[in-house]
Amino acid sequence: MSQPATTTVEINGFPCRVWTKGQGPKLGFLAGLGGLPRWLPFLDKLAETRTVVAPSLPGYPGATGHTELDSHLDWVLTVRQLLDKAGLAGADLVGASVGGAFAAEMAAIFPAHVARLILIAPFGLFDDKEPAADPWAQRRDALPGLMCADGANWTALVAPPDGANSVEWPIEMSRASEAAARAFWPLGNTRLEKRLGLIAAPTLVLWGEHDTLLPPSYAQKFARGIDHGNGGATRIETIPGAGHLAYLDQPDAVARAVLAHLG
Amino acid sequence: MKLMWFHLMPYTELPEDFNQKHPSVWVDIHSSLFDPKRAHHMYNDFMDELEYAAELGYDAVCVNEHHSNGYGLMPSPNLIASSLARRTTDTALCVMGNSLALYNPPTRVAEEFAMIDCISGGRLIAGFPVGSPMDTCYAYGQNPSLLRERYYEAHDLVKKAWTEKDTFAFSGRYNQQRYVNIWPRPIQNDPHPPIWIPGGGSVETWRWCAEMDYVYCYLSYYGYKAGLSTMQGFWTEMEKLGKDRNPYRAGFLQFVGVAESRQQALDLYTEPAEYFYGRCLHVDARFATPPGYTTEATQRAGIESMVAKAANTASYSNKLSLKATNMKDIVDGGYVIIGSPDEVVEQIRHVATSLNVGHLMLLLQYGNMSKQTTKYNTRLFAEQVMPKVKDLFGDWEDKWWPKPLAKGQRAAVPAFRPQTVAAE
């Protein structure tokens, strides 16, 4: 697996890393909890036929500046600038988990910015009859199993690579968790339901069958909300053997579903 | 030195098998464990104890704020402090304190503290903690990544509300108010009631206290041995910043159990101490580290010291010993000082001088200690320990102590007369 090309864009005066790899039409990726501490087999699969562009949101690995963002409007405008500066305006967009909530916001608020949309277990809703689990109140040994169907996949994502700084690496990982908390504390509920109906892009909602963080039934809530805008063109697909970060558990199956939706 | 009597107000009837059957004393402790009829007696016992301590001449009585907590029954310490303002006369009232970011708008704190200061004739010490993760981020749902920024901004707002003479507009990042003009205003207005900051051991907090000229308080439950390195760090930082070693810059919390003899102290205080360190500190680890609560600078210092300590087995075992729940380890670790009056005198003098702390906050009630035992502990300490330690730090001026109205200017509060007596 070769490494992506790295560039840096400046958002609100802070650097944000942009990873690019592949060939073909551009496809943006906004990562889930934990961000992208390393390049992934899932993205490599997509890069076989698409130019994958993965910008890091402020506070996630490769980017800072989350401390400047006080409100949801701040976050939304920051993600919009990030897409623009990464050259993703008008491209297809995949967003997962916390990145999924922002991908949905982009498609709702700036419809011309997103061609086709794929949401993988996005944040943004909360149903008190089926409450989401709390990713920020977990014992250390319970967290991997909440993030992935196979906890080892999460552990591998955040493990320090050879030569990593033993002090700065764990701080970078906890910063990613803080950035997610800053935008989504305490329930992950950004009242996104009010805006789902504005999404006009053909949308695929993917959910890991074994997501113990966000109940898979939330997929229907998203699809119902979005259908108002795109006239029922929303599809739901469940990924067997996958947890919340389905692209870590089942990279090939998730990539196949994404590519099928893009046509 | 100042000897201050601190109450946590623990629920005293957590079951024997609490730790086995319940994951946490804090945040999601089950409501079925709380009996309001029993709590009626607990609150009244606790308030009797605080009043008793005031009568016996402690310099201050102290209360604090916790939420969803089985060892701290004061979501609003201000309610207790206002009652104490009427039932005590000369004792300072130390509210340790109000977690500023939890009040919306934070001017509520400026108002309530001003009320307590007015009712008490200027006896308030205003404590401003950030608040624990369990209280602030979990029980009160505050965003851990915004908590400190909100805290500092709320502090600026409260201080300005106390000192600015004219109605003003406050345009902050998190608080916007067109008309800030609190009524009532504190008696202590030169420039405001003393501000004390309970904090962990972060350099940032020490620097801020030095810059603002506030008292720094280290309120650990683990006593003077574990607190030594923190207080040494504090004084080293003060020296770097060019501040003097006035011991009244600092406060420290210490559990004490005094009796006629060491053996009698063990007999009396083992059960309540083991109840506290066992059941009351049984906190689920999942509520300990909300992301963003600890600043990156403090994380960095923590990781670096862990790396430094990795090769040092002595410090590692020291860290393990912080989890002691049996009396021998509790006493050996210095969490609780016990002994005869003379033995306690010796230890208190050692604590005060080795930590260089002028404000000693004493926990003489802890865990399920009964009112009778609490009063005994409180009286024996007042009569036989206090006189032999009061002389410490006599050369230093306590510039951070309340300045109440002169006695002749203060309202005469009539003695309490129960209605049943009056009806006869």
PDB file of N, CA, C and O in Angstrom, chain A residues 66-70 134 136-140 166-168 170-171 174-175 177-179 181-186, chain B residues 23 137-138 141-146 149 173-174 284-287 289-292 294 296 299-300 303-304 307:
ATOM      1  N   HIS A  66      -9.298  23.436  16.095  1.00  0.00           N
ATOM      2  CA  HIS A  66     -10.625  23.165  16.665  1.00  0.00           C
ATOM      3  C   HIS A  66     -10.941  24.114  17.811  1.00  0.00           C
ATOM      4  O   HIS A  66     -12.105  24.413  18.071  1.00  0.00           O
ATOM      5  N   THR A  67      -9.913  24.601  18.477  1.00  0.00           N
ATOM      6  CA  THR A  67     -10.130  25.464  19.643  1.00  0.00           C
ATOM      7  C   THR A  67     -10.744  26.812  19.261  1.00  0.00           C
ATOM      8  O   THR A  67     -11.197  27.545  20.131  1.00  0.00           O
ATOM      9  N   GLU A  68     -10.739  27.131  17.958  1.00  0.00           N
ATOM     10  CA  GLU A  68     -11.339  28.398  17.519  1.00  0.00           C
ATOM     11  C   GLU A  68     -12.828  28.261  17.251  1.00  0.00           C
ATOM     12  O   GLU A  68     -13.510  29.248  17.007  1.00  0.00           O
ATOM     13  N   LEU A  69     -13.317  27.032  17.222  1.00  0.00           N
ATOM     14  CA  LEU A  69     -14.681  26.797  16.772  1.00  0.00           C
ATOM     15  C   LEU A  69     -15.619  26.652  17.968  1.00  0.00           C
ATOM     16  O   LEU A  69     -15.502  25.712  18.745  1.00  0.00           O
ATOM     17  N   ASP A  70     -16.512  27.616  18.116  1.00  0.00           N
ATOM     18  CA  ASP A  70     -17.354  27.669  19.307  1.00  0.00           C
ATOM     19  C   ASP A  70     -18.778  27.170  19.070  1.00  0.00           C
ATOM     20  O   ASP A  70     -19.454  26.787  20.000  1.00  0.00           O
ATOM     21  N   ASP A 134     -22.426   6.373  24.575  1.00  0.00           N
ATOM     22  CA  ASP A 134     -21.597   7.556  24.813  1.00  0.00           C
ATOM     23  C   ASP A 134     -20.133   7.220  24.511  1.00  0.00           C
ATOM     24  O   ASP A 134     -19.481   6.532  25.286  1.00  0.00           O
ATOM     25  N   TRP A 136     -17.643   9.025  24.755  1.00  0.00           N
ATOM     26  CA  TRP A 136     -16.704   9.775  25.608  1.00  0.00           C
ATOM     27  C   TRP A 136     -16.798   9.371  27.076  1.00  0.00           C
ATOM     28  O   TRP A 136     -16.240  10.040  27.939  1.00  0.00           O
ATOM     29  N   ALA A 137     -17.525   8.294  27.346  1.00  0.00           N
ATOM     30  CA  ALA A 137     -17.570   7.788  28.722  1.00  0.00           C
ATOM     31  C   ALA A 137     -17.401   6.278  28.652  1.00  0.00           C
ATOM     32  O   ALA A 137     -18.341   5.518  28.874  1.00  0.00           O
ATOM     33  N   GLN A 138     -16.219   5.867  28.287  1.00  0.00           N
ATOM     34  CA  GLN A 138     -15.923   4.444  28.141  1.00  0.00           C
ATOM     35  C   GLN A 138     -14.653   4.098  28.895  1.00  0.00           C
ATOM     36  O   GLN A 138     -13.701   4.875  28.900  1.00  0.00           O
ATOM     37  N   ARG A 139     -14.666   2.941  29.503  1.00  0.00           N
ATOM     38  CA  ARG A 139     -13.405   2.452  30.066  1.00  0.00           C
ATOM     39  C   ARG A 139     -12.492   2.102  28.907  1.00  0.00           C
ATOM     40  O   ARG A 139     -12.946   1.740  27.822  1.00  0.00           O
ATOM     41  N   ARG A 140     -11.224   2.259  29.160  1.00  0.00           N
ATOM     42  CA  ARG A 140     -10.224   2.092  28.114  1.00  0.00           C
ATOM     43  C   ARG A 140     -10.398   0.772  27.345  1.00  0.00           C
ATOM     44  O   ARG A 140     -10.322   0.741  26.120  1.00  0.00           O
ATOM     45  N   SER A 166       6.607   9.426  21.389  1.00  0.00           N
ATOM     46  CA  SER A 166       5.827   8.735  22.421  1.00  0.00           C
ATOM     47  C   SER A 166       5.011   9.701  23.275  1.00  0.00           C
ATOM     48  O   SER A 166       4.079   9.286  23.948  1.00  0.00           O
ATOM     49  N   VAL A 167       5.345  10.963  23.275  1.00  0.00           N
ATOM     50  CA  VAL A 167       4.565  11.944  24.022  1.00  0.00           C
ATOM     51  C   VAL A 167       3.486  12.557  23.129  1.00  0.00           C
ATOM     52  O   VAL A 167       2.323  12.655  23.509  1.00  0.00           O
ATOM     53  N   GLU A 168       3.881  12.962  21.929  1.00  0.00           N
ATOM     54  CA  GLU A 168       2.948  13.696  21.066  1.00  0.00           C
ATOM     55  C   GLU A 168       1.877  12.799  20.441  1.00  0.00           C
ATOM     56  O   GLU A 168       0.763  13.250  20.186  1.00  0.00           O
ATOM     57  N   PRO A 170       0.066  10.120  21.650  1.00  0.00           N
ATOM     58  CA  PRO A 170      -1.177   9.999  22.429  1.00  0.00           C
ATOM     59  C   PRO A 170      -1.926  11.323  22.565  1.00  0.00           C
ATOM     60  O   PRO A 170      -3.164  11.329  22.620  1.00  0.00           O
ATOM     61  N   ILE A 171      -1.185  12.429  22.576  1.00  0.00           N
ATOM     62  CA  ILE A 171      -1.873  13.726  22.667  1.00  0.00           C
ATOM     63  C   ILE A 171      -2.657  13.983  21.380  1.00  0.00           C
ATOM     64  O   ILE A 171      -3.786  14.470  21.410  1.00  0.00           O
ATOM     65  N   SER A 174      -5.825  11.948  21.553  1.00  0.00           N
ATOM     66  CA  SER A 174      -6.855  12.505  22.451  1.00  0.00           C
ATOM     67  C   SER A 174      -7.379  13.829  21.909  1.00  0.00           C
ATOM     68  O   SER A 174      -8.529  14.193  22.148  1.00  0.00           O
ATOM     69  N   ARG A 175      -6.560  14.530  21.124  1.00  0.00           N
ATOM     70  CA  ARG A 175      -7.039  15.771  20.490  1.00  0.00           C
ATOM     71  C   ARG A 175      -8.172  15.459  19.497  1.00  0.00           C
ATOM     72  O   ARG A 175      -9.156  16.201  19.404  1.00  0.00           O
ATOM     73  N   SER A 177     -10.262  13.081  19.737  1.00  0.00           N
ATOM     74  CA  SER A 177     -11.440  12.793  20.537  1.00  0.00           C
ATOM     75  C   SER A 177     -12.046  14.095  21.065  1.00  0.00           C
ATOM     76  O   SER A 177     -13.267  14.283  21.092  1.00  0.00           O
ATOM     77  N   GLU A 178     -11.160  15.018  21.451  1.00  0.00           N
ATOM     78  CA  GLU A 178     -11.652  16.323  21.928  1.00  0.00           C
ATOM     79  C   GLU A 178     -12.370  17.074  20.805  1.00  0.00           C
ATOM     80  O   GLU A 178     -13.418  17.688  21.023  1.00  0.00           O
ATOM     81  N   ALA A 179     -11.784  17.040  19.605  1.00  0.00           N
ATOM     82  CA  ALA A 179     -12.394  17.773  18.487  1.00  0.00           C
ATOM     83  C   ALA A 179     -13.804  17.241  18.212  1.00  0.00           C
ATOM     84  O   ALA A 179     -14.743  18.013  17.989  1.00  0.00           O
ATOM     85  N   ALA A 181     -15.719  15.722  20.402  1.00  0.00           N
ATOM     86  CA  ALA A 181     -16.551  16.123  21.544  1.00  0.00           C
ATOM     87  C   ALA A 181     -16.936  17.594  21.430  1.00  0.00           C
ATOM     88  O   ALA A 181     -18.065  17.979  21.733  1.00  0.00           O
ATOM     89  N   ARG A 182     -15.987  18.408  20.987  1.00  0.00           N
ATOM     90  CA  ARG A 182     -16.261  19.843  20.889  1.00  0.00           C
ATOM     91  C   ARG A 182     -17.455  20.116  19.969  1.00  0.00           C
ATOM     92  O   ARG A 182     -18.254  21.001  20.224  1.00  0.00           O
ATOM     93  N   ALA A 183     -17.567  19.327  18.908  1.00  0.00           N
ATOM     94  CA  ALA A 183     -18.647  19.540  17.957  1.00  0.00           C
ATOM     95  C   ALA A 183     -19.921  18.777  18.327  1.00  0.00           C
ATOM     96  O   ALA A 183     -21.015  19.202  17.948  1.00  0.00           O
ATOM     97  N   PHE A 184     -19.792  17.674  19.057  1.00  0.00           N
ATOM     98  CA  PHE A 184     -20.960  16.780  19.201  1.00  0.00           C
ATOM     99  C   PHE A 184     -21.362  16.454  20.635  1.00  0.00           C
ATOM    100  O   PHE A 184     -22.297  15.705  20.851  1.00  0.00           O
ATOM    101  N   TRP A 185     -20.630  16.948  21.626  1.00  0.00           N
ATOM    102  CA  TRP A 185     -20.998  16.710  23.028  1.00  0.00           C
ATOM    103  C   TRP A 185     -22.376  17.301  23.295  1.00  0.00           C
ATOM    104  O   TRP A 185     -22.646  18.378  22.796  1.00  0.00           O
ATOM    105  N   PRO A 186     -23.193  16.649  24.124  1.00  0.00           N
ATOM    106  CA  PRO A 186     -22.979  15.373  24.793  1.00  0.00           C
ATOM    107  C   PRO A 186     -23.658  14.195  24.083  1.00  0.00           C
ATOM    108  O   PRO A 186     -23.348  13.053  24.391  1.00  0.00           O
TER     109      PRO A 186
ATOM    110  N   PRO B  23     -21.752   0.423  39.935  1.00  0.00           N
ATOM    111  CA  PRO B  23     -20.502   0.799  39.263  1.00  0.00           C
ATOM    112  C   PRO B  23     -19.901   2.116  39.750  1.00  0.00           C
ATOM    113  O   PRO B  23     -18.703   2.318  39.621  1.00  0.00           O
ATOM    114  N   CYS B 137     -18.935  17.804  33.275  1.00  0.00           N
ATOM    115  CA  CYS B 137     -19.126  17.285  31.912  1.00  0.00           C
ATOM    116  C   CYS B 137     -20.194  16.200  31.855  1.00  0.00           C
ATOM    117  O   CYS B 137     -20.922  16.105  30.869  1.00  0.00           O
ATOM    118  N   TYR B 138     -20.277  15.388  32.915  1.00  0.00           N
ATOM    119  CA  TYR B 138     -21.247  14.299  32.867  1.00  0.00           C
ATOM    120  C   TYR B 138     -22.557  14.677  33.550  1.00  0.00           C
ATOM    121  O   TYR B 138     -23.599  14.735  32.895  1.00  0.00           O
ATOM    122  N   GLY B 141     -23.499  17.946  31.833  1.00  0.00           N
ATOM    123  CA  GLY B 141     -23.512  17.958  30.372  1.00  0.00           C
ATOM    124  C   GLY B 141     -22.685  19.038  29.704  1.00  0.00           C
ATOM    125  O   GLY B 141     -22.870  19.326  28.520  1.00  0.00           O
ATOM    126  N   GLN B 142     -21.766  19.665  30.438  1.00  0.00           N
ATOM    127  CA  GLN B 142     -20.950  20.709  29.819  1.00  0.00           C
ATOM    128  C   GLN B 142     -19.934  20.119  28.850  1.00  0.00           C
ATOM    129  O   GLN B 142     -19.381  19.041  29.104  1.00  0.00           O
ATOM    130  N   ASN B 143     -19.644  20.841  27.795  1.00  0.00           N
ATOM    131  CA  ASN B 143     -18.682  20.378  26.791  1.00  0.00           C
ATOM    132  C   ASN B 143     -17.264  20.501  27.354  1.00  0.00           C
ATOM    133  O   ASN B 143     -16.821  21.591  27.680  1.00  0.00           O
ATOM    134  N   PRO B 144     -16.546  19.356  27.473  1.00  0.00           N
ATOM    135  CA  PRO B 144     -15.224  19.411  28.117  1.00  0.00           C
ATOM    136  C   PRO B 144     -14.224  20.269  27.349  1.00  0.00           C
ATOM    137  O   PRO B 144     -13.291  20.811  27.933  1.00  0.00           O
ATOM    138  N   SER B 145     -14.440  20.394  26.052  1.00  0.00           N
ATOM    139  CA  SER B 145     -13.510  21.167  25.237  1.00  0.00           C
ATOM    140  C   SER B 145     -13.733  22.673  25.407  1.00  0.00           C
ATOM    141  O   SER B 145     -12.858  23.466  25.062  1.00  0.00           O
ATOM    142  N   LEU B 146     -14.900  23.043  25.927  1.00  0.00           N
ATOM    143  CA  LEU B 146     -15.208  24.464  26.102  1.00  0.00           C
ATOM    144  C   LEU B 146     -15.182  24.884  27.561  1.00  0.00           C
ATOM    145  O   LEU B 146     -15.255  26.073  27.881  1.00  0.00           O
ATOM    146  N   GLU B 149     -12.522  27.497  28.897  1.00  0.00           N
ATOM    147  CA  GLU B 149     -12.728  28.819  28.301  1.00  0.00           C
ATOM    148  C   GLU B 149     -13.958  29.485  28.918  1.00  0.00           C
ATOM    149  O   GLU B 149     -13.967  30.673  29.219  1.00  0.00           O
ATOM    150  N   ARG B 173     -17.398  35.428  24.440  1.00  0.00           N
ATOM    151  CA  ARG B 173     -17.532  34.344  23.471  1.00  0.00           C
ATOM    152  C   ARG B 173     -18.749  33.489  23.793  1.00  0.00           C
ATOM    153  O   ARG B 173     -19.430  32.989  22.924  1.00  0.00           O
ATOM    154  N   TYR B 174     -19.005  33.323  25.072  1.00  0.00           N
ATOM    155  CA  TYR B 174     -20.062  32.404  25.496  1.00  0.00           C
ATOM    156  C   TYR B 174     -21.204  33.100  26.230  1.00  0.00           C
ATOM    157  O   TYR B 174     -22.270  32.538  26.379  1.00  0.00           O
ATOM    158  N   ASP B 284     -16.681   5.265  38.785  1.00  0.00           N
ATOM    159  CA  ASP B 284     -16.438   4.540  37.536  1.00  0.00           C
ATOM    160  C   ASP B 284     -15.405   5.287  36.692  1.00  0.00           C
ATOM    161  O   ASP B 284     -15.557   6.487  36.429  1.00  0.00           O
ATOM    162  N   ALA B 285     -14.379   4.556  36.260  1.00  0.00           N
ATOM    163  CA  ALA B 285     -13.287   5.175  35.506  1.00  0.00           C
ATOM    164  C   ALA B 285     -13.766   5.808  34.204  1.00  0.00           C
ATOM    165  O   ALA B 285     -13.106   6.689  33.656  1.00  0.00           O
ATOM    166  N   ARG B 286     -14.941   5.373  33.721  1.00  0.00           N
ATOM    167  CA  ARG B 286     -15.361   5.942  32.433  1.00  0.00           C
ATOM    168  C   ARG B 286     -15.766   7.410  32.555  1.00  0.00           C
ATOM    169  O   ARG B 286     -15.935   8.091  31.550  1.00  0.00           O
ATOM    170  N   PHE B 287     -15.906   7.893  33.805  1.00  0.00           N
ATOM    171  CA  PHE B 287     -16.254   9.303  33.992  1.00  0.00           C
ATOM    172  C   PHE B 287     -15.037  10.155  34.369  1.00  0.00           C
ATOM    173  O   PHE B 287     -15.179  11.273  34.839  1.00  0.00           O
ATOM    174  N   THR B 289     -12.088  10.926  32.412  1.00  0.00           N
ATOM    175  CA  THR B 289     -11.299  11.693  31.452  1.00  0.00           C
ATOM    176  C   THR B 289     -12.089  12.097  30.208  1.00  0.00           C
ATOM    177  O   THR B 289     -11.828  11.620  29.112  1.00  0.00           O
ATOM    178  N   PRO B 290     -13.051  12.998  30.368  1.00  0.00           N
ATOM    179  CA  PRO B 290     -13.726  13.490  29.166  1.00  0.00           C
ATOM    180  C   PRO B 290     -12.715  14.236  28.289  1.00  0.00           C
ATOM    181  O   PRO B 290     -11.900  15.000  28.816  1.00  0.00           O
ATOM    182  N   PRO B 291     -12.748  13.999  26.967  1.00  0.00           N
ATOM    183  CA  PRO B 291     -11.704  14.563  26.107  1.00  0.00           C
ATOM    184  C   PRO B 291     -11.739  16.092  26.085  1.00  0.00           C
ATOM    185  O   PRO B 291     -12.783  16.683  25.858  1.00  0.00           O
ATOM    186  N   GLY B 292     -10.583  16.687  26.353  1.00  0.00           N
ATOM    187  CA  GLY B 292     -10.497  18.140  26.354  1.00  0.00           C
ATOM    188  C   GLY B 292     -10.538  18.735  27.748  1.00  0.00           C
ATOM    189  O   GLY B 292     -10.200  19.898  27.945  1.00  0.00           O
ATOM    190  N   THR B 294      -8.661  17.932  30.308  1.00  0.00           N
ATOM    191  CA  THR B 294      -7.270  18.184  30.696  1.00  0.00           C
ATOM    192  C   THR B 294      -6.574  18.887  29.540  1.00  0.00           C
ATOM    193  O   THR B 294      -6.626  18.417  28.406  1.00  0.00           O
ATOM    194  N   GLU B 296      -3.754  20.271  26.931  1.00  0.00           N
ATOM    195  CA  GLU B 296      -2.652  19.525  26.308  1.00  0.00           C
ATOM    196  C   GLU B 296      -1.343  19.729  27.067  1.00  0.00           C
ATOM    197  O   GLU B 296      -0.528  18.815  27.159  1.00  0.00           O
ATOM    198  N   GLN B 299      -1.524  17.354  29.924  1.00  0.00           N
ATOM    199  CA  GLN B 299      -1.342  15.977  29.422  1.00  0.00           C
ATOM    200  C   GLN B 299       0.128  15.702  29.146  1.00  0.00           C
ATOM    201  O   GLN B 299       0.654  14.654  29.489  1.00  0.00           O
ATOM    202  N   ARG B 300       0.747  16.693  28.501  1.00  0.00           N
ATOM    203  CA  ARG B 300       2.158  16.530  28.118  1.00  0.00           C
ATOM    204  C   ARG B 300       3.014  16.339  29.374  1.00  0.00           C
ATOM    205  O   ARG B 300       3.831  15.430  29.448  1.00  0.00           O
ATOM    206  N   ILE B 303       2.319  12.814  30.777  1.00  0.00           N
ATOM    207  CA  ILE B 303       2.931  11.722  30.018  1.00  0.00           C
ATOM    208  C   ILE B 303       4.438  11.719  30.242  1.00  0.00           C
ATOM    209  O   ILE B 303       5.045  10.680  30.478  1.00  0.00           O
ATOM    210  N   GLU B 304       5.017  12.921  30.227  1.00  0.00           N
ATOM    211  CA  GLU B 304       6.463  12.986  30.419  1.00  0.00           C
ATOM    212  C   GLU B 304       6.860  12.479  31.802  1.00  0.00           C
ATOM    213  O   GLU B 304       7.849  11.784  31.959  1.00  0.00           O
ATOM    214  N   VAL B 307       6.650   8.747  31.776  1.00  0.00           N
ATOM    215  CA  VAL B 307       7.811   8.186  31.099  1.00  0.00           C
ATOM    216  C   VAL B 307       9.009   8.205  32.044  1.00  0.00           C
ATOM    217  O   VAL B 307       9.737   7.220  32.179  1.00  0.00           O
TER     218      VAL B 307
END
